[in-house]
Amino acid sequence: MKAEFDVIIVGGGINGLACGCYLQKAGLEVAVFEKRNECGPFALTEDIFGGGVPVDTHAGVCFVVMSPAWADLELEKFGLDLIIPKVPAGTVWKDGKNLLFSTDPARTYEAFARFSKKDAETFFRAAGSIIPQAPEILERGVFSSPSEENLDFLWGMGKHVGFSPKDLKTMNGFELFDLMYESDYVRMSCMGGSAIGVFGDPAEKGEGVIMSLLGFTLAFGVPRGGMHNLVHSLVRCFRTHGGSLFYNAPVERVEFENGTPRRVHLNDAAPYPTREFRARQAVVMHVSPPLAKEMLGKDAIAPKDPELWGKMEDWDMTGHCAFTSYVLLKSRPRWASESWDPDVNQCAFPLRAWDSWDHAKRSFQYAKNEELFSVAGDVGEMYNLSSVDPTRVSPEGRTVVVYEVEYPMNLRRYGGIQAWDNRELTDRLHQSHMDDLGALISGFKDQLLAHTYYTPIDNWRRNPSAIYGHELGGDVSGGQWYFGRIPARSKIPGLYFSQGIWPASLTHLGNGYVAACSVAEDLGVRKRDWWTHRPLDYFAGKGFLTGGF
Amino acid sequence: MSTQDGSQEYDALVIGAGPNGLTCAAYLAKAGAKVAVIEKNVESGGGLLTQEISGFKLNHHATYMMLAERMVPYSDLNLADRGVAFVRPEAQVAFLFEDKSSFTLYTDVKRSQASIAKLSPKDAEAFGRLHDDFQKMCDAFLIPATYAPPVEPIEQVELLQNADKLGKVIADISELSPLEVIDRYKFADRRVKAGILYLSSMFGLDPEESGMGFLAPIYVHRLTQNALVRGGSHQLASGLRRTVEEFGGRVVTNSQVQSFVMEGERVVGVRLADGELRARAVVSTLNPEQTFVTLLDGTHAAPAAAGGQGKGGIVAAWGDEIAELRDMASEWQWDEWSLFVCSSGVVGSAPKYEGYEDEVNGALVVVMGFESPEDVLHHVSELRDGKLPDAIAGHGSCLSLFDSLLVPNHVPFGEHHVLRWECWAPYRTDWEARREAYADRCMEKWAHYAPNIRHANVRVRIPWSPLDIEREIPTMKRGAIKHGAYVTLQMGYNRPSPDCSSYRTPVKGLYVGGASTHPGGMVILGSGYNAARVVAEDLGIKGLPGEDATVTEARRKGYLPKAEA
């Protein structure tokens, strides 16, 4: 079997694969080593109820439409069929109201105006100013390594909403929306989007506003048949270009020669006759920093790059985490707020975002204090993908609604993180989610056929990199925001990272892209006519992002 | 994307990416042929299906690999190099009884005898004789015959009768039922006999079916040599698929063959939803009904303009042969009963069988609920009537004790285990409504013996009924795990029919190679292996490995015809 490659990627998550696809397509010989049976531990589709409904148990919507990778890697050709919902997102409240975002701007304007005409106009002014610049914002803010120049550009985003860079650096998401809007519903809806986002903590100064403004540039599709088709398309792309993929191949350590990483060793669990593989040019670590630290070892890193070693040692894998409840329903759900706006039944990705603006502020504080039951079900994302994808309906007409709720990860009051395995505690949280869904979905009790949930520890069980269940390879705020992240290109020649870097892992494949750019530039292989797309280009070319704003 | 990229002209197209389809394609691709495998499901592997949920790897179907490294393709195709490895626990099967007695069978016959001797020293001796006899039969003839085309029954019996003493014994027991074969060893203790009888019929073989006696040695012998595929059963399919792809073959998943493409009287390709693929040979690993009714009907119905025969075309061309194939397929006897499996991923300790000897805690398979041979036979008779058995009986395995890759071993909080319950179950259309409650009963039965599993934190539980088998793996109609019952008229030279058991069919260009051909199911890769050799011969493809030495030896001893047919 082949045991020598130009580039070895440790970890077959979607971003590790995306990095592999770029480099292999650019003419390098690449191998990806994945510990599990399959790639993409957080982009998976499982029939968890055994009832013929494919359920995306983690990532539910696919942000790859924002990404250069969608077109560069020809993911459509490799089987990724993305449905663009007419009503992609929205917020639903227990008092029967909702606020929906539609691809038709006139509908969105109308939805905002029902709460406040002034807010509708503010939103449209901001969107009208930001969206034409969205490709550049994403290119510099998401699909690039951090730089002073790019960060200045991000602070400059304040101009779209009437603030100076200095204002932005000293305010948080709450202040921003307090000042921008007058309706609490509009504020909650926008803040809800930021709260589940991944570019920083919306309640922190500076990063909170960047997080909130980047929200204007987000776009997504729903993979027909399930999120696992994103993984399938990447695997097919990688293999078609000649890449080598090793499943069940846990990497034990990376060894260095003359100061550069050259040999990757699999542990005894790997069923391959060869356990040592050589990397001629580069090793990309697509595992969370604490795992990378174990594999690389102090001797190789600390003397050469003490700052990197320090970051890996102190890396914080806590922060907020996702606890997900799943319900199997007899048919497609109808939302209690359909009398406010019936389009809610077509909404792919409705949010639950508190009951009042004060509640939102209190809830953030409770979360920071790790007061679990004070925040149960306060803010979360719901996936109602059967509303847009007919394959998510079983032959008997059944559907699944997924409710992913954000919680503080540390449970020091309950005996530590392992309390996430305490059934008594998690059953109570799940019950509160069921109560929320009962208040939001019409006839919920009669519709309900089965339900189950996954805790953060379950997320860790499925993804070895997600220590404690952290979805993003560690906290993305404070000291781990932007410049505080692991660099994609380390100071050690040939050693690269694609997790723990900027941007955080998401289905936009941004961190795989950034890592691939660094490797390709260093190895002089980014001279290809296909590696040219800008963020959102292809999406815009399909007729989205055009009208109204 | 199935018909789009690349050339559409192949040497061979294989329908179905199950173990046999992949084996057949791997041999042909390795020999240099241009091959594609077409699979309906999103994943390849067929019954070799491992679903990872929340880090727990659950084999919903095939789990116990009865030949493992002894499968000829394992060495021919260097599957070890492609990540396929087996784990073979020493303590293979434990049998538990209500009075807290038990016995355990090991890979080492001496240890098995020592365990049986505690119940009955006489039966320990009988088991020793049975084991030696069965092992000789398996080594000399029964296993080698797996990797050779079947021989016409009268000729096969003649060969065995005229060979040596062992050949005569095999010929004699072939007439009997598994129960009669076991009776020859005169087990005195009801518990020991119940255990051996359960082993002989563990995968849906009827212990009272005459003419199936030769399967008793195979089943009993193999079930004391069981192995797991490391990392989950699907690893075997992945290794085969990697072999196909490494040698330039394609595996097209998520693509259903709708009909054959005919030119005159010859099958020259297959039609998919988005176009045609053409080949010199088409090998179907589907069941007879799918191959000879559904696909031939589809071909028959396709308009002539689309490359089909037009209405009546095929039947007019060779009416009698097609009609015979259709008759055979529509009279095909499905397995009389199937399996109910309940897999769970738990945080908690491994099953501890309270009050039993410690040796049973380490056994791969733990059989519960059969106190006597009558229990086994009664259970079978209930199944024959399509009834759910009154009393739950079956076996449990804590697979993670033997393969730590099956659990999320990176999570330090608590012990993680995969528990697999398996029992016989009839095919019923009402499984949808019964599945969960039945799984509860099964797990309660298991907990009756191992009470500690009640306290586990069950993170994942997926019950699989015969209806789920049929839905997920449509070749297994009515949950038929072997693609069709093991009865005299459907074995060997008669599988699926004398016309097709050479892997060639009366339709030119069309071959068969799935579990509905000799040697049948159970992940032994024999059908795919044998079919590949026949296709290679017809297409003039050189470069397949030579016949396996054990087969050549069986020929030399006269158990099989002198030269390969």
PDB file of C-alpha atoms in Angstrom, chain A residues 1 35-38 44-52 77-79 228-229 232 236 239-240 245 247-248 250 268-273 275 396 398 417-418 421-423 452-455 457-465 468, chain B residues 1 4-5 42-43 50-57 79-85 230-232 234-235 238 241-242 245 253-254 347 404-405 407-414 416 432 435-436 457-462 468 471-472:
ATOM      1  CA  MET A   1       0.000   0.000   0.000  1.00  0.00           C
ATOM      2  CA  LYS A  35     -10.337   7.927  13.079  1.00  0.00           C
ATOM      3  CA  ARG A  36     -13.942   6.982  12.483  1.00  0.00           C
ATOM      4  CA  ASN A  37     -15.628   4.649   9.986  1.00  0.00           C
ATOM      5  CA  GLU A  38     -16.752   7.625   7.993  1.00  0.00           C
ATOM      6  CA  LEU A  44     -24.112  13.501   9.360  1.00  0.00           C
ATOM      7  CA  THR A  45     -27.494  12.122   8.518  1.00  0.00           C
ATOM      8  CA  GLU A  46     -28.860   9.344  10.691  1.00  0.00           C
ATOM      9  CA  ASP A  47     -32.173   7.546  10.709  1.00  0.00           C
ATOM     10  CA  ILE A  48     -32.286   7.811  14.486  1.00  0.00           C
ATOM     11  CA  PHE A  49     -35.937   6.815  14.769  1.00  0.00           C
ATOM     12  CA  GLY A  50     -35.596   3.905  12.352  1.00  0.00           C
ATOM     13  CA  GLY A  51     -38.699   5.226  10.653  1.00  0.00           C
ATOM     14  CA  GLY A  52     -37.368   6.203   7.255  1.00  0.00           C
ATOM     15  CA  LYS A  77     -21.244  17.656  -9.911  1.00  0.00           C
ATOM     16  CA  PHE A  78     -20.209  15.373  -7.055  1.00  0.00           C
ATOM     17  CA  GLY A  79     -23.759  15.010  -5.821  1.00  0.00           C
ATOM     18  CA  HIS A 228     -24.254  13.684   4.806  1.00  0.00           C
ATOM     19  CA  ASN A 229     -24.424  14.377   1.098  1.00  0.00           C
ATOM     20  CA  HIS A 232     -20.285  12.298   0.169  1.00  0.00           C
ATOM     21  CA  ARG A 236     -16.168  11.819  -4.208  1.00  0.00           C
ATOM     22  CA  ARG A 239     -11.214  10.487  -4.619  1.00  0.00           C
ATOM     23  CA  THR A 240     -11.991  11.477  -8.186  1.00  0.00           C
ATOM     24  CA  LEU A 245      -8.641   8.291   2.233  1.00  0.00           C
ATOM     25  CA  TYR A 247     -10.922   5.283   7.525  1.00  0.00           C
ATOM     26  CA  ASN A 248     -10.553   3.787  11.005  1.00  0.00           C
ATOM     27  CA  PRO A 250      -6.499   6.994  14.373  1.00  0.00           C
ATOM     28  CA  ASP A 268      -2.621  -0.140  17.060  1.00  0.00           C
ATOM     29  CA  ALA A 269      -6.350   0.180  16.549  1.00  0.00           C
ATOM     30  CA  ALA A 270      -5.766   0.874  12.846  1.00  0.00           C
ATOM     31  CA  PRO A 271      -6.356  -2.311  10.868  1.00  0.00           C
ATOM     32  CA  TYR A 272      -3.764  -1.475   8.179  1.00  0.00           C
ATOM     33  CA  PRO A 273      -0.545  -3.412   7.773  1.00  0.00           C
ATOM     34  CA  ARG A 275       1.195   2.214  10.480  1.00  0.00           C
ATOM     35  CA  GLU A 396     -46.003   7.294   5.879  1.00  0.00           C
ATOM     36  CA  ARG A 398     -43.757  11.418   9.064  1.00  0.00           C
ATOM     37  CA  ILE A 417     -18.943  18.452  32.617  1.00  0.00           C
ATOM     38  CA  GLN A 418     -19.692  14.763  33.054  1.00  0.00           C
ATOM     39  CA  ASP A 421     -24.335  12.198  31.185  1.00  0.00           C
ATOM     40  CA  ASN A 422     -26.662  12.430  34.158  1.00  0.00           C
ATOM     41  CA  ARG A 423     -29.990  11.214  32.813  1.00  0.00           C
ATOM     42  CA  THR A 452     -35.040  11.541  21.862  1.00  0.00           C
ATOM     43  CA  TYR A 453     -32.073  13.807  22.527  1.00  0.00           C
ATOM     44  CA  TYR A 454     -28.307  14.074  22.291  1.00  0.00           C
ATOM     45  CA  THR A 455     -26.246  15.761  24.934  1.00  0.00           C
ATOM     46  CA  ILE A 457     -21.202  14.323  25.598  1.00  0.00           C
ATOM     47  CA  ASP A 458     -23.027  12.491  22.816  1.00  0.00           C
ATOM     48  CA  ASN A 459     -21.560  15.035  20.430  1.00  0.00           C
ATOM     49  CA  TRP A 460     -18.152  14.266  21.823  1.00  0.00           C
ATOM     50  CA  ARG A 461     -18.871  10.552  21.410  1.00  0.00           C
ATOM     51  CA  ARG A 462     -19.407  11.033  17.717  1.00  0.00           C
ATOM     52  CA  ASN A 463     -16.594  13.513  17.194  1.00  0.00           C
ATOM     53  CA  PRO A 464     -13.303  12.849  18.967  1.00  0.00           C
ATOM     54  CA  SER A 465     -12.137  16.376  18.230  1.00  0.00           C
ATOM     55  CA  TYR A 468     -16.675  17.830  25.953  1.00  0.00           C
TER      56      TYR A 468
ATOM     57  CA  MET B   1     -23.983  11.442 -11.894  1.00  0.00           C
ATOM     58  CA  GLN B   4     -22.160  10.862 -16.767  1.00  0.00           C
ATOM     59  CA  ASP B   5     -18.450  10.878 -16.196  1.00  0.00           C
ATOM     60  CA  VAL B  42     -26.408   5.349  -0.766  1.00  0.00           C
ATOM     61  CA  GLU B  43     -23.758   3.134   0.810  1.00  0.00           C
ATOM     62  CA  THR B  50     -22.537  -0.685  10.160  1.00  0.00           C
ATOM     63  CA  GLN B  51     -24.269   2.490  11.244  1.00  0.00           C
ATOM     64  CA  GLU B  52     -22.365   4.808  13.518  1.00  0.00           C
ATOM     65  CA  ILE B  53     -24.651   6.750  15.806  1.00  0.00           C
ATOM     66  CA  SER B  54     -23.265   9.026  18.440  1.00  0.00           C
ATOM     67  CA  GLY B  55     -19.953   7.229  18.151  1.00  0.00           C
ATOM     68  CA  PHE B  56     -21.396   3.747  18.664  1.00  0.00           C
ATOM     69  CA  LYS B  57     -20.914   1.467  15.675  1.00  0.00           C
ATOM     70  CA  LEU B  79      -7.789  -7.475   2.048  1.00  0.00           C
ATOM     71  CA  ALA B  80      -5.491  -7.253   5.059  1.00  0.00           C
ATOM     72  CA  ASP B  81      -3.645  -4.481   3.200  1.00  0.00           C
ATOM     73  CA  ARG B  82      -6.898  -2.620   2.799  1.00  0.00           C
ATOM     74  CA  GLY B  83      -7.752  -2.421   6.436  1.00  0.00           C
ATOM     75  CA  VAL B  84      -9.772  -5.606   6.858  1.00  0.00           C
ATOM     76  CA  ALA B  85      -8.882  -7.395  10.078  1.00  0.00           C
ATOM     77  CA  ARG B 230     -12.578  -5.036  13.318  1.00  0.00           C
ATOM     78  CA  GLY B 231     -14.250  -1.648  13.377  1.00  0.00           C
ATOM     79  CA  GLY B 232     -17.618  -3.056  12.282  1.00  0.00           C
ATOM     80  CA  HIS B 234     -18.851  -2.631   7.018  1.00  0.00           C
ATOM     81  CA  GLN B 235     -15.057  -2.609   7.059  1.00  0.00           C
ATOM     82  CA  SER B 238     -15.091  -1.019   2.466  1.00  0.00           C
ATOM     83  CA  ARG B 241     -14.762  -1.540  -2.461  1.00  0.00           C
ATOM     84  CA  ARG B 242     -11.302  -0.035  -2.072  1.00  0.00           C
ATOM     85  CA  GLU B 245     -11.600   1.302  -6.972  1.00  0.00           C
ATOM     86  CA  THR B 253     -24.100   4.159  -5.458  1.00  0.00           C
ATOM     87  CA  ASN B 254     -27.545   5.681  -5.132  1.00  0.00           C
ATOM     88  CA  VAL B 347     -22.773   3.896  29.048  1.00  0.00           C
ATOM     89  CA  SER B 404     -12.807  -1.198  21.238  1.00  0.00           C
ATOM     90  CA  LEU B 405     -13.220   0.501  17.849  1.00  0.00           C
ATOM     91  CA  VAL B 407     -17.379   2.431  20.912  1.00  0.00           C
ATOM     92  CA  PRO B 408     -16.338   6.065  21.366  1.00  0.00           C
ATOM     93  CA  ASN B 409     -13.248   5.092  23.312  1.00  0.00           C
ATOM     94  CA  HIS B 410     -11.985   8.674  23.457  1.00  0.00           C
ATOM     95  CA  VAL B 411     -14.643   9.723  25.959  1.00  0.00           C
ATOM     96  CA  PRO B 412     -13.371   9.124  29.493  1.00  0.00           C
ATOM     97  CA  PHE B 413     -16.735   9.412  31.258  1.00  0.00           C
ATOM     98  CA  GLY B 414     -17.905   5.886  32.003  1.00  0.00           C
ATOM     99  CA  HIS B 416     -19.045   2.397  26.733  1.00  0.00           C
ATOM    100  CA  GLU B 432     -43.693  -1.191  12.352  1.00  0.00           C
ATOM    101  CA  ARG B 435     -40.834  -3.136  16.844  1.00  0.00           C
ATOM    102  CA  GLU B 436     -40.233  -1.073  19.993  1.00  0.00           C
ATOM    103  CA  ASN B 457     -27.539   4.808  30.325  1.00  0.00           C
ATOM    104  CA  VAL B 458     -28.832   3.836  26.894  1.00  0.00           C
ATOM    105  CA  ARG B 459     -27.641   6.512  24.476  1.00  0.00           C
ATOM    106  CA  VAL B 460     -28.704   4.796  21.276  1.00  0.00           C
ATOM    107  CA  ARG B 461     -31.073   1.928  20.609  1.00  0.00           C
ATOM    108  CA  ILE B 462     -32.056   0.729  17.149  1.00  0.00           C
ATOM    109  CA  ASP B 468     -36.473  -3.305   8.333  1.00  0.00           C
ATOM    110  CA  ARG B 471     -36.664  -2.170   3.500  1.00  0.00           C
ATOM    111  CA  GLU B 472     -32.978  -1.497   3.857  1.00  0.00           C
TER     112      GLU B 472
END
